[in-house]
Amino acid sequence: MTDLHAPPEARPPAAARSFLPRRLGRWLVRRWRWLTSMRTAVVLLFLLALAAVPGSLFPQRSLTPSAVSRYFRENPELAPVLDTLWVFDVFSSPWFSAVYLLLFISLIGCLVPRCIEHLRASRADPPAVPRHLHRLPVHAAQEVSMPAEAVAEQLESDLRAARFRVVRRNTETDVEISAERGRVKETGNLVFHLSLLALLVSLASGKMWGYEGSILVTEGDGFCNSFQRYDRYVAGPLVDQSSLTPLCFDLQDFRATYELNGTPASFTADIGVQDRPGAPTRQTTIGVNDPFRSEGDRLYVTGHGFTPLFTVTLADGTIFEQLAAPFLPRDSTTFASEGVVKLPDLGDGSGDGVALEGFFAPTGLVQGGVLTSVDARPLNPQVAVIGYRGYLGLDAGDPQSVFSLDQTLIDQGRLGRIGEANLSVGQTATFEDGTVVRFDGFREFASLQVSHDPGQVAVLISAITMLLGLLVALLVPRERVFARITGPQLAGSGGGRLTTVSLAGLARGGSGDVQERLDAVLANLPAYEPAKPRAADDRNAVSTP
């Protein structure tokens, strides 16, 4: 910082004080021009597409958290390294957001000057005729036996019929014509890039004001839109509880169909929906590619599974009926599933609870005392359960998975095993402490996703206009035709008066169409043909009065 109170001889010269700001300013201008160039925008667009590739190759937490968990189990060493690189959260990663933001800035800085220039050019006349037409890639010349004004009228009429914008300029010696068409080609190019910019803005608005959540709902149960009810949700930074739409629905029936090899083919769910409190319930059916839509919300079916049902009878005769909890599929081919049913309060004042850790097999087969599943269809449902009794830790205030037990409590002996059994539907097992467990059957659950994206309509419109702009930019030709008409002048051998027509043309993307255009224009003009000499007898004949 310059000391203003220092004597003049101690201060740095003005040139030295202004050198650094000027150099910094020039550097910023160069960087800004580089960032806002079309080449940089294309590179950033390529990098954005390249950055999205891991999102297609690896499971994403926002879409399939169970697949991410399975990847961690199958790759315990590689998965943590990939997780530090945001591979499982690609579209919310810092590096993806940085490329996205740079592309956004680059497009704005590139398109604004181009749009202003295009507006100016659209109001301007076609450019003046070049001085040397023969230097253009496509040119032609012809002499015609017509006055210059008549030739100009004919050329202008032909070019206007071909939808050219035509301007005629008269000079002292010549008549010049400038014609242009296909300026809409540049308009289509700008529409394409502006639509791309609008698409990025729409996607960003969807991330800022949108949300999506997943929930498992068993047949006969319902759900109302609330963050507390979701198993997992992702919301934009500008979304709060009051922003959620008051959507409620009941899962009345769920149906899954299977291929001959047992692979699930389709899922459909019958639901009753209330768009808002007090509204009548509407009955509808949704599927994987057939969501329910209401006020910007979309309700998808993303998967399914099974919820086993148990009846637990304690040693003192207390009965708990229809105990149920969804079991998560661990094998997508056989739908072998695992889960836990927790009964935290037995009502005896001891504070102990009972838990059933189970393995459900839709089509069960016991081999060597071990239950496995051999088919995804529920042809022979069986369950293997391990009973626990003791402190479940549900009142400790620490987060705990509803699909598994806290292994720490088991290791500490606060939760002890009381028995195990393999059960078919209707079978019972008695554990060591007198607890009786009966397997009553199962119900199916649907894995549902609620998605709210306020920018989805804008994304659709932007995509359509992008396509239209691209078609216009690719299919509409851009041509310019220049003509200089000189004459009339004396013809040497014929004794007539001739007009010289010089034509030249330019085309974006090739010159074949312009050559055809010039040939067609010249073909409409009457070419000069020298007069033929008369025969000798005619020249020597004497006329008779």
Coordinates of C-alpha atoms in Angstrom, one line a residue:
M1 CA 0.0 0.0 0.0
T2 CA 1.3 3.4 -0.9
D3 CA 1.9 5.8 2.0
L4 CA 0.2 9.0 1.1
H5 CA 2.0 10.9 3.9
A6 CA 5.5 9.9 2.6
P7 CA 7.6 12.5 0.8
P8 CA 7.2 12.5 -3.0
E9 CA 10.7 11.1 -3.5
A10 CA 9.8 8.0 -1.4
R11 CA 6.7 7.1 -3.4
P12 CA 6.9 4.7 -6.3
P13 CA 6.3 6.3 -9.7
A14 CA 2.8 6.3 -11.1
A15 CA 3.8 3.9 -13.9
A16 CA 5.0 1.4 -11.4
R17 CA 1.8 1.7 -9.3
S18 CA -0.4 1.1 -12.3
F19 CA 1.6 -1.7 -13.9
L20 CA 0.3 -4.5 -11.7
P21 CA -3.4 -3.6 -12.1
R22 CA -3.0 -3.3 -15.9
R23 CA -1.2 -6.7 -16.1
L24 CA -3.9 -8.3 -13.9
G25 CA -6.6 -6.8 -16.0
R26 CA -5.1 -8.1 -19.2
W27 CA -4.7 -11.5 -17.7
L28 CA -8.4 -11.6 -16.6
V29 CA -9.6 -10.4 -20.0
R30 CA -7.6 -13.3 -21.7
R31 CA -9.0 -15.8 -19.3
W32 CA -12.5 -14.5 -19.8
R33 CA -12.2 -14.7 -23.6
W34 CA -10.8 -18.2 -23.3
L35 CA -13.7 -19.3 -21.0
T36 CA -16.4 -17.8 -23.2
S37 CA -15.1 -19.2 -26.5
M38 CA -17.1 -21.8 -28.3
R39 CA -14.2 -24.2 -28.2
T40 CA -14.0 -24.1 -24.4
A41 CA -17.8 -24.6 -24.3
V42 CA -17.5 -27.7 -26.4
V43 CA -14.7 -29.0 -24.3
L44 CA -16.7 -28.4 -21.1
L45 CA -19.7 -30.1 -22.6
F46 CA -17.5 -33.1 -23.4
L47 CA -16.1 -33.1 -19.9
L48 CA -19.6 -33.0 -18.4
A49 CA -20.6 -36.0 -20.5
L50 CA -17.4 -37.8 -19.4
A51 CA -18.0 -36.9 -15.8
A52 CA -21.5 -38.5 -16.0
V53 CA -20.1 -41.9 -17.1
P54 CA -19.3 -43.1 -13.5
G55 CA -23.0 -42.4 -12.6
S56 CA -24.0 -45.0 -15.2
L57 CA -21.3 -47.6 -14.3
F58 CA -21.7 -47.5 -10.5
P59 CA -24.8 -47.5 -8.3
Q60 CA -25.9 -44.2 -7.0
R61 CA -27.1 -43.6 -3.4
S62 CA -29.9 -41.3 -4.6
L63 CA -31.4 -44.1 -6.7
T64 CA -30.4 -47.5 -5.3
P65 CA -28.9 -47.3 -1.8
S66 CA -29.3 -51.1 -1.4
A67 CA -27.1 -51.6 -4.5
V68 CA -24.5 -49.3 -3.0
S69 CA -24.5 -51.3 0.3
R70 CA -24.1 -54.5 -1.7
Y71 CA -21.2 -53.0 -3.6
F72 CA -19.5 -52.2 -0.2
R73 CA -20.0 -55.7 1.0
E74 CA -18.6 -57.2 -2.3
N75 CA -15.7 -54.8 -2.6
P76 CA -14.7 -53.8 1.0
E77 CA -11.3 -52.4 -0.1
L78 CA -12.2 -50.6 -3.3
A79 CA -15.6 -49.2 -2.2
P80 CA -14.2 -46.7 0.4
V81 CA -11.7 -45.4 -2.1
L82 CA -14.4 -44.8 -4.7
D83 CA -16.6 -43.2 -2.0
T84 CA -14.0 -40.6 -1.2
L85 CA -14.0 -39.7 -4.9
W86 CA -17.9 -39.3 -4.8
V87 CA -18.3 -42.1 -7.3
F88 CA -21.5 -43.2 -5.6
D89 CA -22.8 -39.6 -5.6
V90 CA -21.6 -38.4 -9.0
F91 CA -24.3 -35.8 -9.7
S92 CA -23.9 -34.1 -6.3
S93 CA -20.1 -34.2 -6.3
P94 CA -17.9 -31.1 -6.2
W95 CA -16.1 -31.9 -9.4
F96 CA -19.3 -32.5 -11.4
S97 CA -20.8 -29.3 -10.0
A98 CA -17.7 -27.4 -11.0
V99 CA -17.8 -28.6 -14.6
Y100 CA -21.5 -27.8 -14.7
L101 CA -21.0 -24.3 -13.3
L102 CA -18.1 -23.5 -15.7
L103 CA -20.2 -24.7 -18.7
F104 CA -23.1 -22.5 -17.5
I105 CA -20.8 -19.4 -17.3
S106 CA -19.1 -20.3 -20.6
L107 CA -22.4 -20.6 -22.5
I108 CA -23.7 -17.3 -21.1
G109 CA -20.5 -15.4 -22.0
C110 CA -20.4 -17.0 -25.4
L111 CA -24.1 -16.6 -26.4
V112 CA -24.9 -13.0 -25.2
P113 CA -22.4 -11.4 -27.7
R114 CA -23.5 -13.7 -30.5
C115 CA -27.2 -13.0 -29.9
I116 CA -26.6 -9.2 -30.0
E117 CA -24.5 -9.5 -33.1
H118 CA -27.2 -11.7 -34.8
L119 CA -29.9 -9.2 -34.0
R120 CA -27.8 -6.4 -35.6
A121 CA -27.0 -8.6 -38.6
S122 CA -30.7 -9.6 -39.1
R123 CA -31.6 -5.9 -39.5
A124 CA -28.8 -5.1 -41.8
D125 CA -28.8 -5.4 -45.6
P126 CA -26.7 -8.0 -47.4
P127 CA -23.1 -7.0 -47.7
A128 CA -21.8 -5.0 -50.6
V129 CA -20.6 -6.7 -53.8
P130 CA -16.8 -7.5 -53.5
R131 CA -14.6 -5.7 -55.9
H132 CA -13.0 -8.8 -57.5
L133 CA -15.8 -11.4 -58.0
H134 CA -13.5 -13.8 -59.9
R135 CA -11.6 -14.4 -56.7
L136 CA -14.5 -16.0 -54.9
P137 CA -14.7 -19.9 -55.0
V138 CA -17.7 -20.0 -57.3
H139 CA -18.0 -17.4 -60.1
A140 CA -19.3 -17.1 -63.6
A141 CA -19.7 -14.4 -66.4
Q142 CA -21.9 -14.0 -69.4
E143 CA -22.7 -11.4 -72.1
V144 CA -26.3 -10.8 -72.9
S145 CA -28.1 -8.6 -75.4
M146 CA -30.3 -6.8 -72.9
P147 CA -30.0 -3.4 -71.2
A148 CA -28.4 -3.4 -67.8
E149 CA -31.6 -2.3 -66.0
A150 CA -33.6 -5.1 -67.7
V151 CA -30.9 -7.7 -66.6
A152 CA -31.0 -6.3 -63.1
E153 CA -34.8 -6.6 -63.0
Q154 CA -34.6 -10.2 -64.2
L155 CA -31.9 -11.2 -61.7
E156 CA -33.7 -9.6 -58.8
S157 CA -37.0 -11.3 -59.8
D158 CA -35.3 -14.8 -60.0
L159 CA -33.5 -14.4 -56.7
R160 CA -36.6 -13.2 -54.9
A161 CA -38.5 -16.2 -56.2
A162 CA -35.8 -18.3 -54.6
R163 CA -36.4 -16.5 -51.3
F164 CA -33.3 -14.4 -51.3
R165 CA -33.2 -11.0 -49.6
V166 CA -32.1 -8.8 -52.4
V167 CA -30.6 -5.3 -52.4
R168 CA -29.8 -3.4 -55.7
R169 CA -27.2 -0.7 -55.7
N170 CA -26.6 1.6 -58.7
T171 CA -23.1 3.1 -59.3
E172 CA -21.9 5.4 -62.1
T173 CA -20.9 2.6 -64.3
D174 CA -22.5 -0.6 -63.0
V175 CA -25.5 -2.1 -61.3
E176 CA -24.7 -4.3 -58.3
I177 CA -27.0 -6.8 -56.7
S178 CA -26.4 -8.5 -53.3
A179 CA -28.6 -11.4 -52.3
E180 CA -28.6 -13.5 -49.2
R181 CA -30.8 -16.3 -47.7
G182 CA -30.5 -18.8 -44.9
R183 CA -29.9 -16.4 -42.1
V184 CA -32.3 -18.5 -40.1
K185 CA -29.5 -21.1 -40.0
E186 CA -27.7 -19.0 -37.5
T187 CA -31.0 -18.5 -35.7
G188 CA -31.3 -22.2 -35.3
N189 CA -27.8 -22.5 -34.1
L190 CA -28.4 -19.8 -31.4
V191 CA -31.8 -21.5 -30.5
F192 CA -29.9 -24.8 -30.0
H193 CA -27.4 -23.2 -27.6
L194 CA -29.9 -21.1 -25.8
S195 CA -32.1 -24.2 -25.3
L196 CA -29.0 -26.0 -23.9
L197 CA -28.5 -23.1 -21.5
A198 CA -32.2 -23.3 -20.6
L199 CA -31.9 -27.0 -20.1
L200 CA -29.0 -26.5 -17.6
V201 CA -31.0 -23.9 -15.8
S202 CA -34.0 -26.2 -15.6
L203 CA -31.9 -29.0 -14.2
A204 CA -30.4 -26.7 -11.7
S205 CA -33.8 -25.4 -10.5
G206 CA -34.9 -29.0 -10.1
K207 CA -32.0 -29.7 -7.9
M208 CA -32.6 -26.5 -5.9
W209 CA -36.3 -26.8 -5.4
G210 CA -36.9 -30.5 -6.0
Y211 CA -36.8 -33.6 -3.8
E212 CA -37.1 -37.3 -4.0
G213 CA -37.6 -40.0 -1.4
S214 CA -38.0 -43.8 -1.2
I215 CA -40.2 -45.7 1.1
L216 CA -41.2 -49.4 1.6
V217 CA -45.0 -49.8 1.9
T218 CA -46.6 -53.2 2.7
E219 CA -49.9 -54.2 1.3
G220 CA -52.7 -52.7 3.5
D221 CA -50.5 -49.8 4.8
G222 CA -50.3 -46.2 3.7
F223 CA -48.0 -43.2 3.4
C224 CA -48.3 -39.4 3.7
N225 CA -45.7 -37.1 2.2
S226 CA -43.3 -36.2 5.1
F227 CA -39.6 -36.3 5.4
Q228 CA -39.9 -38.2 8.7
R229 CA -41.7 -41.1 6.9
Y230 CA -39.1 -41.6 4.2
D231 CA -36.6 -44.4 4.5
R232 CA -34.2 -42.2 2.5
Y233 CA -34.7 -38.8 0.8
V234 CA -32.7 -36.2 -1.0
A235 CA -33.9 -32.6 -1.0
G236 CA -32.7 -29.4 -2.5
P237 CA -31.2 -26.6 -0.3
L238 CA -34.4 -24.5 -0.8
V239 CA -36.8 -27.2 0.2
D240 CA -38.3 -27.6 3.7
Q241 CA -41.2 -29.5 5.3
S242 CA -43.7 -26.9 4.3
S243 CA -42.7 -27.2 0.6
L244 CA -43.9 -30.8 0.4
T245 CA -47.2 -31.4 -1.3
P246 CA -49.9 -33.0 0.9
L247 CA -49.9 -36.3 -1.0
C248 CA -51.3 -39.4 0.8
F249 CA -51.9 -42.9 -0.6
D250 CA -52.8 -46.5 0.5
L251 CA -51.2 -49.5 -1.1
Q252 CA -54.2 -51.8 -1.6
D253 CA -52.7 -54.6 -3.7
F254 CA -49.4 -55.4 -5.3
R255 CA -48.8 -57.8 -8.1
A256 CA -45.5 -59.1 -9.5
T257 CA -45.3 -61.2 -12.7
Y258 CA -42.4 -63.5 -13.5
E259 CA -40.7 -64.9 -16.5
L260 CA -40.5 -68.7 -17.1
N261 CA -37.0 -68.7 -15.5
G262 CA -38.3 -67.0 -12.4
T263 CA -37.0 -63.5 -13.2
P264 CA -39.4 -60.7 -12.2
A265 CA -41.0 -59.3 -15.4
S266 CA -43.3 -56.4 -14.1
F267 CA -44.7 -54.8 -11.0
T268 CA -48.1 -53.2 -10.6
A269 CA -49.7 -51.6 -7.6
D270 CA -53.3 -50.6 -6.9
I271 CA -53.4 -47.5 -4.8
G272 CA -55.9 -45.1 -3.4
V273 CA -54.6 -41.5 -3.6
Q274 CA -55.6 -38.2 -1.9
D275 CA -54.0 -35.2 -3.5
R276 CA -54.8 -33.0 -0.6
P277 CA -56.5 -33.3 2.9
G278 CA -60.3 -33.8 2.5
A279 CA -60.1 -34.6 -1.2
P280 CA -61.9 -37.7 -2.4
T281 CA -59.8 -40.9 -2.8
R282 CA -59.0 -41.8 -6.3
Q283 CA -58.3 -45.4 -7.4
T284 CA -55.4 -45.9 -9.8
T285 CA -52.8 -48.4 -10.8
I286 CA -49.1 -47.6 -11.2
G287 CA -46.2 -49.6 -12.6
V288 CA -42.4 -49.2 -13.1
N289 CA -42.8 -47.1 -16.3
D290 CA -46.3 -45.8 -15.5
P291 CA -46.1 -43.5 -12.5
F292 CA -48.9 -41.5 -10.8
R293 CA -48.6 -37.7 -11.4
S294 CA -50.1 -35.0 -9.3
E295 CA -49.1 -31.3 -8.9
G296 CA -45.5 -31.9 -9.9
D297 CA -45.1 -35.1 -7.9
R298 CA -44.5 -38.5 -9.5
L299 CA -45.0 -41.8 -7.6
Y300 CA -43.0 -44.7 -9.1
V301 CA -42.8 -48.4 -8.3
T302 CA -39.1 -49.2 -8.2
G303 CA -39.1 -52.7 -6.8
H304 CA -40.8 -55.1 -4.4
G305 CA -40.1 -57.7 -1.7
F306 CA -41.8 -59.7 1.0
T307 CA -42.9 -58.9 4.6
P308 CA -43.2 -62.1 6.7
L309 CA -45.9 -62.2 9.4
F310 CA -45.4 -63.7 12.9
T311 CA -47.4 -64.4 16.0
V312 CA -45.3 -64.3 19.2
T313 CA -46.6 -65.8 22.5
L314 CA -44.6 -65.1 25.6
A315 CA -44.1 -67.5 28.5
D316 CA -46.7 -65.6 30.5
G317 CA -49.3 -66.1 27.8
T318 CA -49.2 -62.6 26.3
I319 CA -49.9 -62.8 22.6
F320 CA -48.6 -60.4 19.9
E321 CA -50.3 -61.1 16.5
Q322 CA -49.4 -60.0 13.0
L323 CA -46.0 -58.8 13.8
A324 CA -44.4 -57.7 10.5
A325 CA -41.4 -55.9 9.1
P326 CA -40.1 -55.7 5.5
F327 CA -37.2 -58.1 4.7
L328 CA -34.8 -56.6 2.2
P329 CA -33.9 -58.8 -0.9
R330 CA -30.2 -59.9 -0.9
D331 CA -30.4 -61.9 -4.1
S332 CA -32.2 -60.4 -7.1
T333 CA -32.6 -63.8 -8.8
T334 CA -34.1 -65.8 -5.9
F335 CA -35.3 -62.9 -3.7
A336 CA -33.7 -64.4 -0.6
S337 CA -34.4 -61.7 1.9
E338 CA -33.1 -60.7 5.4
G339 CA -34.7 -58.6 8.1
V340 CA -35.6 -58.2 11.8
V341 CA -38.9 -58.0 13.7
K342 CA -38.5 -56.1 16.9
L343 CA -40.8 -56.2 19.9
P344 CA -39.3 -53.6 22.3
D345 CA -41.7 -53.6 25.2
L346 CA -43.0 -56.8 26.6
G347 CA -45.2 -55.1 29.2
D348 CA -43.6 -56.8 32.2
G349 CA -41.6 -53.8 33.5
S350 CA -38.2 -55.5 32.9
G351 CA -37.4 -53.2 29.9
D352 CA -36.4 -56.3 27.9
G353 CA -37.6 -56.9 24.3
V354 CA -37.8 -59.7 21.9
A355 CA -36.3 -59.7 18.4
L356 CA -36.6 -62.1 15.5
E357 CA -33.7 -62.0 13.1
G358 CA -34.8 -63.8 10.0
F359 CA -34.0 -65.1 6.5
F360 CA -37.0 -65.4 4.2
A361 CA -37.0 -67.7 1.2
P362 CA -40.0 -67.3 -1.3
T363 CA -39.3 -70.9 -2.5
G364 CA -37.4 -72.5 0.3
L365 CA -35.2 -75.6 0.2
V366 CA -33.4 -76.9 3.3
Q367 CA -30.1 -78.6 2.7
G368 CA -28.1 -79.8 5.6
G369 CA -30.2 -77.8 8.0
V370 CA -29.5 -74.6 6.1
L371 CA -32.4 -72.8 4.4
T372 CA -31.9 -71.4 0.9
S373 CA -34.1 -69.9 -1.8
V374 CA -34.3 -71.4 -5.3
D375 CA -36.9 -69.2 -7.0
A376 CA -38.2 -65.7 -6.8
R377 CA -41.8 -66.8 -7.0
P378 CA -43.5 -67.5 -3.6
L379 CA -44.0 -71.2 -4.4
N380 CA -43.0 -72.6 -1.0
P381 CA -42.4 -69.7 1.4
Q382 CA -40.2 -70.6 4.4
V383 CA -38.3 -68.5 7.0
A384 CA -35.3 -69.2 9.2
V385 CA -35.5 -67.2 12.5
I386 CA -33.1 -66.6 15.4
G387 CA -34.7 -65.3 18.6
Y388 CA -33.1 -62.8 20.9
R389 CA -34.2 -61.4 24.2
G390 CA -32.8 -58.4 26.1
Y391 CA -32.0 -54.8 25.6
L392 CA -32.7 -53.6 22.0
G393 CA -31.2 -50.1 22.5
L394 CA -34.2 -48.4 20.9
D395 CA -34.4 -45.8 23.6
A396 CA -30.7 -44.9 23.6
G397 CA -31.2 -42.1 21.1
D398 CA -28.6 -43.4 18.7
P399 CA -29.6 -44.1 15.1
Q400 CA -30.2 -47.8 14.4
S401 CA -31.2 -49.7 11.3
V402 CA -34.7 -51.2 11.3
F403 CA -33.4 -54.1 9.1
S404 CA -30.7 -55.4 11.4
L405 CA -29.8 -55.7 15.1
D406 CA -27.0 -53.8 16.9
Q407 CA -24.2 -56.3 16.9
T408 CA -22.5 -54.4 19.8
L409 CA -25.4 -55.3 22.1
I410 CA -25.0 -58.9 21.2
D411 CA -21.2 -58.9 21.8
Q412 CA -21.8 -57.2 25.2
G413 CA -24.2 -59.9 26.2
R414 CA -27.1 -57.4 26.7
L415 CA -29.0 -59.1 23.9
G416 CA -28.9 -62.9 24.2
R417 CA -30.0 -65.6 21.8
I418 CA -33.0 -67.7 23.0
G419 CA -33.4 -70.1 20.0
E420 CA -33.6 -70.7 16.3
A421 CA -35.8 -72.6 13.9
N422 CA -36.7 -73.1 10.2
L423 CA -40.5 -72.6 9.7
S424 CA -43.0 -73.1 7.0
V425 CA -46.3 -71.3 6.9
G426 CA -48.4 -72.3 10.0
Q427 CA -45.5 -74.0 11.8
T428 CA -44.4 -72.9 15.3
A429 CA -41.2 -73.1 17.4
T430 CA -40.7 -72.8 21.1
F431 CA -37.5 -71.1 22.3
E432 CA -35.6 -71.7 25.5
D433 CA -37.4 -69.1 27.6
G434 CA -40.8 -70.4 26.7
T435 CA -41.5 -67.9 23.8
V436 CA -43.5 -69.4 21.0
V437 CA -43.1 -68.1 17.5
R438 CA -45.5 -69.0 14.7
F439 CA -44.9 -68.1 11.0
D440 CA -48.3 -66.9 9.7
G441 CA -47.4 -66.2 6.1
F442 CA -46.3 -63.1 4.2
R443 CA -47.5 -60.0 2.4
E444 CA -45.7 -58.3 -0.4
F445 CA -44.3 -54.7 -0.1
A446 CA -43.7 -52.2 -2.8
S447 CA -40.5 -50.1 -3.0
L448 CA -41.9 -46.7 -4.0
Q449 CA -40.2 -43.4 -4.9
V450 CA -41.8 -40.0 -4.7
S451 CA -40.1 -37.4 -6.9
H452 CA -40.8 -33.7 -7.2
D453 CA -39.1 -31.8 -9.9
P454 CA -40.4 -28.3 -10.7
G455 CA -38.2 -28.0 -13.7
Q456 CA -39.4 -31.1 -15.6
V457 CA -41.7 -29.3 -18.0
A458 CA -39.0 -26.7 -18.7
V459 CA -36.6 -29.6 -19.4
L460 CA -39.0 -31.1 -21.9
I461 CA -39.6 -27.8 -23.7
S462 CA -35.8 -27.1 -23.8
A463 CA -35.1 -30.5 -25.2
I464 CA -37.7 -30.1 -27.9
T465 CA -36.4 -26.6 -28.9
M466 CA -32.9 -27.9 -28.9
L467 CA -33.9 -30.6 -31.4
L468 CA -35.8 -28.1 -33.6
G469 CA -32.9 -25.6 -33.5
L470 CA -30.4 -28.4 -34.4
L471 CA -32.6 -29.5 -37.4
V472 CA -32.8 -25.9 -38.7
A473 CA -29.0 -25.4 -38.2
L474 CA -28.2 -28.6 -40.1
L475 CA -30.9 -28.6 -42.9
V476 CA -31.3 -24.9 -43.9
P477 CA -28.6 -23.8 -46.4
R478 CA -26.8 -20.4 -46.1
E479 CA -26.0 -18.8 -49.4
R480 CA -24.9 -15.4 -50.8
V481 CA -25.1 -14.4 -54.4
F482 CA -23.4 -11.2 -55.8
A483 CA -23.9 -9.8 -59.3
R484 CA -22.3 -6.9 -61.2
I485 CA -24.0 -5.8 -64.4
T486 CA -21.8 -3.7 -66.7
G487 CA -23.0 -2.2 -70.0
P488 CA -24.3 -1.9 -72.5
Q489 CA -21.0 -1.7 -74.5
L490 CA -20.1 -1.9 -78.1
A491 CA -19.8 -5.4 -79.6
G492 CA -16.9 -5.8 -81.9
S493 CA -18.0 -8.1 -84.7
G494 CA -21.8 -8.0 -84.3
G495 CA -22.2 -4.3 -84.2
G496 CA -24.8 -4.7 -81.3
R497 CA -24.7 -3.4 -77.8
L498 CA -24.0 -6.1 -75.1
T499 CA -24.3 -6.2 -71.3
T500 CA -21.7 -8.1 -69.2
V501 CA -23.1 -10.0 -66.2
S502 CA -20.6 -11.2 -63.6
L503 CA -21.9 -13.5 -60.8
A504 CA -20.3 -15.1 -57.7
G505 CA -21.5 -17.0 -54.8
L506 CA -20.7 -18.2 -51.3
A507 CA -22.2 -21.1 -49.3
R508 CA -21.6 -22.4 -45.8
G509 CA -20.8 -26.1 -45.9
G510 CA -20.1 -26.4 -49.7
S511 CA -20.2 -24.8 -53.1
G512 CA -22.2 -27.3 -55.1
D513 CA -25.6 -25.7 -54.5
V514 CA -24.2 -22.2 -55.3
Q515 CA -22.9 -23.4 -58.6
E516 CA -26.3 -24.8 -59.5
R517 CA -27.8 -21.5 -58.4
L518 CA -25.6 -19.4 -60.7
D519 CA -26.1 -21.7 -63.6
A520 CA -29.9 -21.5 -63.2
V521 CA -29.8 -17.7 -63.0
L522 CA -27.7 -17.4 -66.1
A523 CA -29.9 -19.9 -68.0
N524 CA -32.8 -17.5 -67.6
L525 CA -30.9 -14.7 -69.4
P526 CA -30.8 -14.6 -73.2
A527 CA -27.2 -15.2 -74.2
Y528 CA -25.6 -13.1 -77.0
E529 CA -25.3 -14.8 -80.3
P530 CA -23.2 -13.0 -83.0
A531 CA -25.1 -12.2 -86.2
K532 CA -24.4 -14.7 -89.0
P533 CA -22.9 -13.3 -92.3
R534 CA -25.2 -13.3 -95.4
A535 CA -24.4 -15.5 -98.4
A536 CA -22.3 -14.1 -101.3
D537 CA -25.2 -14.1 -103.8
D538 CA -27.1 -11.9 -101.4
R539 CA -24.3 -9.5 -101.0
N540 CA -23.8 -9.1 -104.8
A541 CA -27.5 -9.0 -105.8
V542 CA -28.8 -5.8 -107.2
S543 CA -32.2 -4.7 -106.2
T544 CA -34.7 -4.1 -108.9
P545 CA -36.9 -1.1 -108.5

